[in-house]
Amino acid sequence: MPRSDEGKATPETVHDLVIIGGGINGCGIARDAAGRGLSVALFEKGDLAGATSSASTKLFHGGLRYLEFFEFRLVREALMERETLLRAMPHISWPMRFILPYHEDMRFESDTPTSKLLSRLMPWMKGRRPAWLIRLGLFLYDNLGGRKILAATATRALAATPEGAPLQDRFAKAYEYSDCWVEDARLVVLNARDAEARGARIHTRAEVTSATALVDGSWQITVKTESETKTVRAKMLVNAAGPWVGDVIHAKLRLNSRENVRLVRGSHIVTRKLYDHDKCYFFQGTDGRIIFAIPYEQDFTLIGTTDAEHDDPSRAPVCTDEERDYLCDFASAYFAQPVTAADVVWTYSGVRPLYDDGASSATAATRDYTLKIDRSAGAPVLNIFGGKITTYRRLAESALEKIGTVLPVAKGAWTAGVALPGGDFAHDGVPALVAGLQRDYPFLSDFWARRLVRAYGTQARTILGGAKTADDLGQDFGATLTQAEVTWLMTREYAHSAEDVLWRRSKLGLRLDQAQVAVLDDWMARNRLNAGTEAGNLKV
């Protein structure tokens, strides 16, 4: 127990909420709760966004294919959120146009409600998607959630167009619609930073090993770091552990819950740049599944995703050779130039912790979120199942509604439209910010200035400070990454290792070689203690 300078015992701090898990759901709830005046501590056993939340397809989207499952509430909520989020984080999210090439062989997945209905009403279609049905789906997509920023769907002829040039000649027509891009891992970090600015305590590399309900109805939680083990108290727990939500329920809280999580692995490949324009492709396969091909990090193309069962959260997800080849073959059915394994420069895979609704396949399992309060231990815990990155803010609001049935929450919902750090500018203001940086810091290349604005928004100037030359920013680690930026990431954004910097705070890992990575890791290790980011010092 903490003691005062006089040696007398002081009361142990009891947080309103202790949140387990530093993914988008945990950090989003921490931000919302702290902004309502609750005392919050969040514990993440690794790095923020270290699992699912950095392994998405990087889209704020309504989920066009979820219309086939009649998940209208989920799609409507996600569509409404897109523009709310665009205004709050215009540096890390932006509108994108999607090209959906049409051909007569497009099919539904056989076990969707739409497929089953049409097989009865139109058996002669044999599972094919008629053009009128796709257009109806896009009409709903345009109008279910309302639009003010995003452009409406249009029909495009592909011949002699930049959008048609990379495709096989058999694709003569396409539908073009709007969705949005998001830098997923940066979204998590910015939510954590804003939560901390509002009073939350964010702890990375701090694992909750157990929690015990006390006779007064609170929780005593044991937390282990690299250097110490401590106990903290909380009136309520939030289990936002993602793929480990079931492990927390059964192994750490020792609850006999009937709720189950279904783990679905989604894998992606990143290839050399496959085309020159800035639009995305929505490809539909003869098996009923869909994939995206998306411009990525200026010089690459991102292709994904797969859906496969994943039985064990302790087994790190990897993109298998079979999944890689599946994605290559799928894309090759559309692109004029086949995509091969030799084109792949990086792969990644994440595990989606979906609520187990008994669906027959991983693809059909609901992407909607489910929130359950469990009081069986004598102290309340809110378990978070499922969810989409697009609806994380609404999930947090729903979580606070649940929390409000247990704890007094004086303030109502507040996060809609409130900017995340660096996002305090107009939704279409990126070009002006980039131009302003290059005017005031003429040593910045176009790539460098745009990268800084897309990562840090208005706070890019704080990182650059009074620098007159690139040398004023300290050591150059390669690919425009400097000592000044790494110091910012260590002191402001919880970065601990080169992997944190190169694969979550950025994607510069695509550009640095092994020798450069080793230099960065060594520099961070030597400067970690001076930067005040040494793991293990829990101030709870």
Coordinates of C-alpha atoms in Angstrom, one line a residue:
M1 CA 0.0 0.0 0.0
P2 CA 1.4 3.5 -0.8
R3 CA 2.7 5.4 2.2
S4 CA 3.1 9.1 2.8
D5 CA 6.4 10.8 3.6
E6 CA 5.5 10.6 7.3
G7 CA 5.3 6.8 7.1
K8 CA 1.5 6.7 7.7
A9 CA -0.6 4.5 5.5
T10 CA -2.5 6.4 2.8
P11 CA -5.8 5.1 1.3
E12 CA -5.3 3.0 -1.7
T13 CA -6.6 4.6 -4.9
V14 CA -9.7 3.0 -6.2
H15 CA -10.3 3.8 -9.9
D16 CA -13.8 3.9 -11.3
L17 CA -12.7 1.8 -14.3
V18 CA -9.7 -0.5 -15.0
I19 CA -9.7 -1.4 -18.7
I20 CA -7.9 -4.5 -19.9
G21 CA -6.6 -4.1 -23.5
G22 CA -5.0 -1.3 -25.4
G23 CA -6.7 -1.9 -28.8
I24 CA -9.2 0.5 -30.4
N25 CA -12.1 -0.6 -28.2
G26 CA -10.1 -0.2 -24.9
C27 CA -8.6 3.1 -25.9
G28 CA -11.8 4.4 -27.3
I29 CA -13.7 3.6 -24.0
A30 CA -10.8 5.1 -22.0
R31 CA -11.1 8.4 -23.9
D32 CA -14.9 8.5 -23.6
A33 CA -14.9 7.6 -19.9
A34 CA -12.1 10.0 -18.9
G35 CA -13.9 12.8 -20.8
R36 CA -17.0 12.2 -18.6
G37 CA -15.0 12.6 -15.4
L38 CA -14.4 8.9 -14.5
S39 CA -11.1 7.9 -13.1
V40 CA -9.6 5.4 -15.6
A41 CA -6.5 3.2 -15.8
L42 CA -5.8 1.1 -18.9
F43 CA -3.4 -1.8 -19.0
E44 CA -2.1 -3.4 -22.2
K45 CA 0.3 -6.3 -22.0
G46 CA 2.2 -5.3 -25.1
D47 CA 2.1 -2.2 -27.3
L48 CA -1.0 -0.2 -28.1
A49 CA -2.7 -1.7 -31.2
G50 CA -0.2 -4.6 -30.9
A51 CA -2.7 -7.2 -32.3
T52 CA -6.0 -6.8 -34.2
S53 CA -6.2 -3.0 -34.2
S54 CA -3.1 -2.7 -36.3
A55 CA -4.0 -5.5 -38.7
S56 CA -7.2 -4.3 -40.3
T57 CA -7.8 -3.5 -44.0
K58 CA -7.4 0.2 -42.9
L59 CA -10.9 1.3 -43.9
F60 CA -13.7 3.3 -42.3
H61 CA -16.5 1.7 -44.2
G62 CA -20.1 0.8 -43.8
G63 CA -19.5 -2.8 -44.9
L64 CA -21.2 -3.1 -48.3
R65 CA -21.2 -6.9 -48.2
Y66 CA -23.0 -6.9 -44.8
L67 CA -26.1 -5.8 -46.6
E68 CA -26.3 -9.4 -48.0
F69 CA -26.6 -10.5 -44.4
F70 CA -29.4 -8.0 -43.7
E71 CA -27.2 -6.3 -41.0
F72 CA -28.9 -3.0 -41.7
R73 CA -28.4 -1.5 -38.2
L74 CA -24.7 -2.2 -38.2
V75 CA -24.3 -0.8 -41.8
R76 CA -26.3 2.3 -41.0
E77 CA -24.4 3.0 -37.9
A78 CA -21.1 2.6 -39.7
L79 CA -22.2 4.8 -42.6
M80 CA -23.2 7.5 -40.2
E81 CA -19.9 7.3 -38.4
R82 CA -17.7 7.8 -41.5
E83 CA -18.3 11.5 -41.8
T84 CA -18.2 12.1 -38.0
L85 CA -14.8 10.4 -37.9
L86 CA -13.5 12.2 -41.0
R87 CA -14.1 15.6 -39.3
A88 CA -12.4 14.5 -36.1
M89 CA -9.3 13.0 -37.6
P90 CA -8.7 14.5 -41.1
H91 CA -4.9 13.8 -40.8
I92 CA -5.3 10.0 -40.4
S93 CA -8.5 9.4 -42.3
W94 CA -9.7 10.6 -45.7
P95 CA -12.3 9.8 -48.4
M96 CA -11.5 7.2 -51.1
R97 CA -13.4 6.2 -54.2
F98 CA -13.9 2.5 -54.8
I99 CA -14.2 0.9 -58.3
L100 CA -16.5 -2.2 -58.4
P101 CA -16.0 -3.9 -61.8
Y102 CA -19.1 -5.7 -62.9
H103 CA -19.4 -9.0 -64.8
E104 CA -22.2 -11.6 -65.0
D105 CA -20.3 -14.3 -63.1
M106 CA -20.4 -12.4 -59.8
R107 CA -22.0 -14.6 -57.1
F108 CA -23.3 -14.5 -53.6
E109 CA -21.8 -16.6 -50.9
S110 CA -24.2 -19.5 -50.7
D111 CA -25.2 -19.1 -47.0
T112 CA -26.1 -15.4 -46.9
P113 CA -29.8 -14.5 -46.4
T114 CA -29.8 -12.7 -49.7
S115 CA -28.5 -15.7 -51.5
K116 CA -31.1 -18.0 -49.9
L117 CA -33.9 -15.6 -50.7
L118 CA -32.9 -15.2 -54.4
S119 CA -32.4 -18.9 -54.9
R120 CA -36.0 -19.3 -54.1
L121 CA -37.3 -16.3 -56.0
M122 CA -34.9 -16.5 -59.0
P123 CA -33.5 -20.0 -59.1
W124 CA -32.4 -19.5 -62.8
M125 CA -29.7 -17.0 -61.6
K126 CA -27.8 -19.9 -59.8
G127 CA -26.4 -17.6 -57.2
R128 CA -25.3 -14.8 -59.6
R129 CA -25.5 -11.2 -58.6
P130 CA -27.7 -9.3 -61.1
A131 CA -26.6 -5.8 -61.9
W132 CA -29.9 -4.3 -60.6
L133 CA -29.3 -5.8 -57.2
I134 CA -25.8 -4.4 -56.9
R135 CA -27.1 -1.0 -57.9
L136 CA -29.9 -1.3 -55.3
G137 CA -27.3 -2.2 -52.6
L138 CA -25.2 0.8 -53.6
F139 CA -28.3 3.0 -53.5
L140 CA -28.9 1.8 -49.9
Y141 CA -25.3 2.4 -49.1
D142 CA -25.5 6.0 -50.3
N143 CA -28.7 6.8 -48.4
L144 CA -28.8 4.7 -45.2
G145 CA -26.5 6.9 -43.2
G146 CA -26.7 10.3 -45.0
R147 CA -23.8 12.0 -46.8
K148 CA -22.4 15.5 -46.8
I149 CA -18.7 15.1 -47.5
L150 CA -18.7 11.8 -49.5
A151 CA -19.6 11.6 -53.2
A152 CA -22.5 9.4 -54.4
T153 CA -22.3 6.3 -56.4
A154 CA -21.8 6.6 -60.2
T155 CA -21.7 4.1 -63.1
R156 CA -18.5 4.2 -65.1
A157 CA -17.4 2.9 -68.5
L158 CA -13.9 1.4 -68.1
A159 CA -12.6 1.6 -71.7
A160 CA -9.8 4.1 -72.1
T161 CA -9.8 5.2 -68.5
P162 CA -7.1 5.2 -65.8
E163 CA -9.4 3.0 -63.7
G164 CA -9.9 0.5 -66.5
A165 CA -6.3 0.4 -67.7
P166 CA -5.0 -2.1 -65.0
L167 CA -7.9 -4.4 -65.5
Q168 CA -8.6 -7.2 -68.0
D169 CA -10.5 -6.1 -71.1
R170 CA -13.6 -8.2 -70.2
F171 CA -14.5 -5.6 -67.6
A172 CA -16.4 -2.9 -69.5
K173 CA -18.5 -1.4 -66.7
A174 CA -18.0 -0.5 -63.1
Y175 CA -19.7 1.1 -60.2
E176 CA -17.8 3.8 -58.3
Y177 CA -18.8 4.5 -54.7
S178 CA -17.3 6.2 -51.6
D179 CA -15.7 4.9 -48.4
C180 CA -12.8 6.1 -46.3
W181 CA -9.3 5.2 -45.3
V182 CA -7.9 5.2 -41.8
E183 CA -4.5 4.7 -40.2
D184 CA -5.7 2.1 -37.8
A185 CA -2.8 1.9 -35.3
R186 CA -2.4 5.7 -35.2
L187 CA -6.1 5.9 -34.4
V188 CA -5.5 3.8 -31.3
V189 CA -2.6 5.8 -30.1
L190 CA -4.4 9.1 -30.6
N191 CA -7.3 7.9 -28.6
A192 CA -4.9 6.8 -25.8
R193 CA -3.2 10.2 -25.9
D194 CA -6.5 12.1 -25.7
A195 CA -7.6 9.8 -22.9
E196 CA -4.5 10.5 -21.0
A197 CA -4.8 14.3 -21.6
R198 CA -8.3 14.0 -19.9
G199 CA -6.9 12.2 -16.9
A200 CA -6.7 8.5 -17.8
R201 CA -3.6 6.5 -17.0
I202 CA -2.3 4.5 -19.9
H203 CA 0.1 1.6 -19.1
T204 CA 1.7 -0.4 -21.9
R205 CA 3.7 -3.6 -21.4
A206 CA 1.7 -4.1 -18.2
E207 CA -0.2 -7.4 -18.1
V208 CA -3.2 -8.0 -15.9
T209 CA -2.5 -11.5 -14.5
S210 CA -5.5 -11.9 -12.2
A211 CA -8.4 -10.0 -10.6
T212 CA -10.4 -10.9 -7.5
A213 CA -13.7 -9.5 -6.4
L214 CA -13.7 -8.1 -2.9
V215 CA -16.4 -8.1 -0.3
D216 CA -17.2 -4.4 -1.0
G217 CA -18.0 -5.2 -4.6
S218 CA -14.8 -3.8 -6.1
W219 CA -12.0 -5.5 -7.9
Q220 CA -8.4 -6.1 -6.8
I221 CA -6.3 -6.4 -9.9
T222 CA -2.8 -7.8 -10.1
V223 CA -0.6 -6.2 -12.8
K224 CA 2.8 -7.4 -13.9
T225 CA 5.5 -5.5 -15.8
E226 CA 9.1 -6.2 -16.8
S227 CA 10.3 -5.0 -13.4
E228 CA 7.5 -5.2 -10.8
T229 CA 4.1 -6.6 -9.8
K230 CA 1.5 -4.3 -8.3
T231 CA -2.2 -4.5 -7.3
V232 CA -4.7 -1.8 -8.1
R233 CA -8.4 -1.4 -7.2
A234 CA -11.4 -0.7 -9.4
K235 CA -15.1 -0.3 -9.0
M236 CA -15.6 -1.9 -12.4
L237 CA -13.6 -3.8 -14.9
V238 CA -13.8 -3.4 -18.7
N239 CA -12.6 -6.5 -20.6
A240 CA -11.5 -5.2 -24.0
A241 CA -8.8 -7.7 -24.5
G242 CA -9.8 -8.5 -28.1
P243 CA -8.7 -12.0 -29.1
W244 CA -8.0 -12.7 -25.4
V245 CA -11.4 -11.6 -24.1
G246 CA -12.3 -15.3 -23.4
D247 CA -9.0 -15.9 -21.7
V248 CA -9.6 -12.9 -19.4
I249 CA -13.1 -14.2 -18.6
H250 CA -12.1 -17.7 -17.8
A251 CA -8.4 -17.7 -16.7
K252 CA -7.9 -14.3 -15.1
L253 CA -11.3 -13.5 -13.7
R254 CA -12.3 -17.1 -13.2
L255 CA -15.9 -16.5 -14.3
N256 CA -18.2 -19.3 -15.5
S257 CA -19.6 -17.4 -18.4
R258 CA -21.6 -18.8 -21.3
E259 CA -20.5 -16.0 -23.7
N260 CA -18.0 -17.1 -26.2
V261 CA -15.7 -15.4 -28.7
R262 CA -15.2 -16.7 -32.3
L263 CA -11.7 -16.0 -33.6
V264 CA -11.4 -15.3 -37.3
R265 CA -8.1 -14.6 -39.0
G266 CA -7.8 -12.0 -41.7
S267 CA -4.7 -11.9 -43.8
H268 CA -3.4 -9.3 -46.2
I269 CA -0.6 -8.9 -48.7
V270 CA 1.3 -5.8 -49.7
T271 CA 2.7 -5.8 -53.2
R272 CA 4.7 -3.4 -55.3
K273 CA 2.5 -0.6 -56.7
L274 CA 0.1 -2.3 -59.2
Y275 CA -1.5 0.8 -60.8
D276 CA -1.0 4.6 -60.9
H277 CA -4.3 6.2 -59.8
D278 CA -5.5 6.8 -56.2
K279 CA -8.7 4.8 -56.3
C280 CA -9.4 1.4 -54.7
Y281 CA -10.8 -1.8 -56.2
F282 CA -13.6 -3.9 -54.8
F283 CA -13.3 -7.4 -56.4
Q284 CA -16.0 -10.0 -56.1
G285 CA -15.1 -13.7 -56.6
T286 CA -16.9 -16.6 -58.1
D287 CA -17.0 -18.1 -54.6
G288 CA -19.0 -15.1 -53.3
R289 CA -16.2 -13.6 -51.3
I290 CA -14.7 -10.1 -51.8
I291 CA -11.3 -8.5 -51.5
F292 CA -10.0 -5.0 -51.8
A293 CA -6.9 -3.7 -53.7
I294 CA -5.9 -0.3 -52.2
P295 CA -3.2 2.2 -52.9
Y296 CA -0.8 2.0 -49.9
E297 CA 1.9 4.1 -48.5
Q298 CA 2.4 5.9 -51.8
D299 CA 4.5 3.2 -53.4
F300 CA 2.6 -0.1 -52.7
T301 CA -0.8 -1.8 -53.1
L302 CA -2.6 -3.5 -50.2
I303 CA -4.7 -6.6 -51.0
G304 CA -7.0 -8.3 -48.5
T305 CA -8.6 -9.9 -46.7
T306 CA -9.2 -13.6 -46.0
D307 CA -11.5 -15.2 -43.5
A308 CA -10.3 -18.3 -41.7
E309 CA -11.0 -19.8 -38.3
H310 CA -8.3 -19.3 -35.7
D311 CA -8.5 -21.6 -32.7
D312 CA -5.9 -20.2 -30.3
P313 CA -5.3 -16.5 -29.4
S314 CA -1.8 -17.4 -28.0
R315 CA -0.8 -18.6 -31.5
A316 CA 0.4 -15.5 -33.5
P317 CA -1.6 -15.1 -36.7
V318 CA 0.4 -15.2 -39.9
C319 CA -0.5 -15.0 -43.5
T320 CA 0.0 -18.6 -44.8
D321 CA 1.3 -19.4 -48.2
E322 CA -2.1 -20.7 -49.1
E323 CA -3.7 -17.4 -48.1
R324 CA -1.1 -15.4 -50.0
D325 CA -1.6 -17.5 -53.1
Y326 CA -5.4 -17.2 -52.7
L327 CA -5.2 -13.4 -52.6
C328 CA -2.8 -13.3 -55.6
D329 CA -5.0 -15.6 -57.7
F330 CA -8.1 -13.6 -56.7
A331 CA -6.5 -10.3 -57.8
S332 CA -5.1 -11.9 -60.9
A333 CA -8.7 -12.8 -62.0
Y334 CA -9.2 -9.0 -62.4
F335 CA -5.8 -7.4 -63.2
A336 CA -4.4 -7.7 -66.7
Q337 CA -1.0 -8.3 -65.3
P338 CA -1.1 -11.4 -63.0
V339 CA -0.1 -10.8 -59.3
T340 CA 2.4 -13.4 -58.1
A341 CA 4.2 -14.2 -54.9
A342 CA 7.3 -12.4 -56.3
D343 CA 5.3 -9.2 -56.2
V344 CA 4.6 -9.5 -52.4
V345 CA 6.9 -7.3 -50.2
W346 CA 5.1 -7.9 -46.9
T347 CA 2.2 -9.8 -45.4
Y348 CA 0.3 -9.3 -42.1
S349 CA -2.5 -11.1 -40.4
G350 CA -4.9 -10.2 -37.5
V351 CA -7.5 -12.1 -35.5
R352 CA -10.9 -10.6 -35.2
P353 CA -12.6 -11.4 -31.9
L354 CA -16.2 -11.9 -33.1
Y355 CA -19.1 -12.7 -30.9
D356 CA -20.0 -16.3 -31.4
D357 CA -23.5 -16.2 -32.8
G358 CA -23.4 -19.8 -34.1
A359 CA -22.9 -18.8 -37.8
S360 CA -21.9 -21.6 -40.1
S361 CA -18.8 -20.0 -41.5
A362 CA -16.2 -17.4 -40.5
T363 CA -17.4 -15.1 -43.3
A364 CA -21.0 -15.2 -42.1
A365 CA -20.2 -14.5 -38.4
T366 CA -21.5 -11.2 -37.3
R367 CA -19.2 -8.2 -37.3
D368 CA -21.6 -6.3 -34.9
Y369 CA -20.5 -5.8 -31.3
T370 CA -22.0 -7.3 -28.2
L371 CA -21.5 -5.8 -24.7
K372 CA -22.3 -7.9 -21.6
I373 CA -22.1 -7.0 -18.0
D374 CA -21.3 -9.9 -15.7
R375 CA -21.8 -9.6 -11.9
S376 CA -21.5 -13.3 -11.1
A377 CA -18.2 -12.8 -9.1
G378 CA -19.8 -10.1 -6.9
A379 CA -18.1 -7.2 -8.8
P380 CA -19.1 -5.9 -12.2
V381 CA -17.1 -6.5 -15.4
L382 CA -18.1 -5.4 -18.9
N383 CA -17.0 -7.8 -21.6
I384 CA -16.6 -6.5 -25.1
F385 CA -17.1 -8.9 -28.0
G386 CA -16.6 -8.1 -31.7
G387 CA -17.0 -4.7 -33.3
K388 CA -15.5 -2.9 -36.3
I389 CA -12.9 -0.1 -36.3
T390 CA -15.5 2.1 -38.0
T391 CA -17.9 1.9 -35.1
Y392 CA -15.4 2.1 -32.3
R393 CA -16.6 5.5 -31.1
R394 CA -20.3 4.3 -31.0
L395 CA -19.2 1.1 -29.3
A396 CA -17.5 3.3 -26.6
E397 CA -20.7 5.3 -26.2
S398 CA -22.7 2.1 -25.8
A399 CA -20.2 0.9 -23.3
L400 CA -20.6 4.1 -21.2
E401 CA -24.4 3.5 -21.3
K402 CA -23.8 0.1 -19.7
I403 CA -21.2 1.5 -17.3
G404 CA -23.8 4.1 -16.3
T405 CA -26.1 1.4 -14.9
V406 CA -23.3 0.5 -12.4
L407 CA -21.4 3.8 -11.8
P408 CA -22.7 7.4 -11.6
V409 CA -21.7 9.1 -14.9
A410 CA -22.5 12.8 -14.8
K411 CA -21.8 13.8 -18.3
G412 CA -23.5 12.5 -21.5
A413 CA -22.0 11.5 -24.9
W414 CA -19.4 14.1 -26.0
T415 CA -17.0 12.6 -28.5
A416 CA -18.9 13.2 -31.8
G417 CA -16.9 15.7 -33.8
V418 CA -14.3 16.4 -31.1
A419 CA -10.9 16.3 -32.8
L420 CA -8.2 13.8 -31.9
P421 CA -4.7 15.2 -31.3
G422 CA -3.4 16.9 -34.5
G423 CA -6.9 16.8 -36.1
D424 CA -7.9 20.4 -35.4
F425 CA -8.3 21.5 -39.0
A426 CA -10.8 21.2 -41.9
H427 CA -11.5 17.8 -43.3
D428 CA -10.1 18.9 -46.7
G429 CA -7.2 20.8 -45.2
V430 CA -4.3 18.4 -45.8
P431 CA -2.9 20.0 -49.0
A432 CA -2.8 23.4 -47.2
L433 CA -1.0 21.9 -44.2
V434 CA 1.6 20.2 -46.5
A435 CA 2.2 23.4 -48.4
G436 CA 2.6 25.3 -45.2
L437 CA 5.2 22.9 -43.9
Q438 CA 7.2 23.0 -47.0
R439 CA 7.1 26.8 -47.1
D440 CA 8.3 27.1 -43.5
Y441 CA 10.6 24.1 -43.6
P442 CA 12.0 24.1 -47.1
F443 CA 14.3 21.1 -46.5
L444 CA 11.2 18.8 -46.4
S445 CA 10.6 16.8 -49.5
D446 CA 7.0 16.2 -50.8
F447 CA 7.1 12.7 -49.4
W448 CA 8.4 13.8 -46.0
A449 CA 6.0 16.7 -45.6
R450 CA 3.0 14.7 -46.6
R451 CA 4.0 11.8 -44.3
L452 CA 4.3 14.1 -41.3
V453 CA 1.0 15.7 -41.9
R454 CA -0.7 12.4 -42.4
A455 CA 0.7 11.1 -39.2
Y456 CA 0.6 14.2 -36.9
G457 CA -1.6 16.8 -38.5
T458 CA -1.1 20.2 -36.9
Q459 CA 1.3 18.7 -34.4
A460 CA 3.9 18.1 -37.1
R461 CA 5.1 21.6 -36.5
T462 CA 5.7 20.8 -32.8
I463 CA 8.0 18.0 -33.8
L464 CA 9.9 20.1 -36.3
G465 CA 10.2 23.0 -33.9
G466 CA 12.7 25.6 -34.9
A467 CA 14.7 23.4 -37.2
K468 CA 16.3 25.2 -40.1
T469 CA 17.9 22.2 -41.7
A470 CA 17.4 18.4 -41.6
D471 CA 20.5 18.2 -39.4
D472 CA 18.7 20.2 -36.7
L473 CA 16.4 17.2 -36.2
G474 CA 19.2 15.0 -35.0
Q475 CA 20.2 11.5 -36.1
D476 CA 18.8 10.4 -39.4
F477 CA 17.5 6.8 -39.2
G478 CA 16.5 6.6 -42.9
A479 CA 13.4 7.2 -44.9
T480 CA 12.9 10.6 -43.3
L481 CA 12.7 9.3 -39.8
T482 CA 14.7 11.5 -37.5
Q483 CA 15.8 11.6 -33.8
A484 CA 13.3 14.4 -33.2
E485 CA 10.4 12.3 -34.4
V486 CA 11.5 9.2 -32.5
T487 CA 11.9 11.2 -29.3
W488 CA 8.3 12.5 -29.8
L489 CA 7.1 8.9 -30.3
M490 CA 8.8 7.7 -27.1
T491 CA 7.8 10.6 -24.9
R492 CA 4.3 11.3 -26.3
E493 CA 3.1 8.1 -28.0
Y494 CA 4.2 5.2 -25.8
A495 CA 6.7 3.8 -28.3
H496 CA 9.2 1.4 -26.8
S497 CA 11.0 -0.4 -29.6
A498 CA 11.8 -0.1 -33.3
E499 CA 8.9 -2.4 -34.1
D500 CA 6.5 0.0 -32.4
V501 CA 7.8 2.9 -34.5
L502 CA 8.2 1.2 -37.8
W503 CA 5.1 -1.0 -38.0
R504 CA 2.5 0.7 -35.8
R505 CA 3.3 4.5 -35.3
S506 CA 4.2 4.4 -39.0
K507 CA 4.8 1.9 -41.8
L508 CA 8.4 2.9 -42.4
G509 CA 9.4 -0.7 -41.9
L510 CA 8.6 -1.1 -45.6
R511 CA 11.5 1.2 -46.4
L512 CA 14.3 0.6 -43.8
D513 CA 16.7 -2.3 -44.2
Q514 CA 17.8 -4.6 -41.3
A515 CA 20.9 -2.6 -40.5
Q516 CA 18.9 0.6 -40.2
V517 CA 16.3 -1.2 -38.0
A518 CA 19.1 -2.4 -35.7
V519 CA 20.6 1.1 -35.4
L520 CA 17.1 2.5 -34.4
D521 CA 16.5 -0.2 -31.9
D522 CA 19.9 0.3 -30.3
W523 CA 19.3 4.1 -30.1
M524 CA 15.9 3.6 -28.5
A525 CA 17.2 1.2 -26.0
R526 CA 20.0 3.6 -24.9
N527 CA 17.6 6.5 -24.7
R528 CA 14.6 4.9 -23.2
L529 CA 15.3 5.6 -19.6
N530 CA 16.2 9.2 -20.3
A531 CA 13.0 9.6 -22.3
G532 CA 11.0 8.4 -19.2
T533 CA 9.4 5.5 -21.1
E534 CA 11.1 2.6 -19.3
A535 CA 8.5 -0.2 -19.0
G536 CA 7.7 -1.4 -15.5
N537 CA 7.3 1.9 -13.5
L538 CA 3.6 1.8 -12.8
K539 CA 2.2 5.0 -11.4
V540 CA -1.3 3.9 -10.7

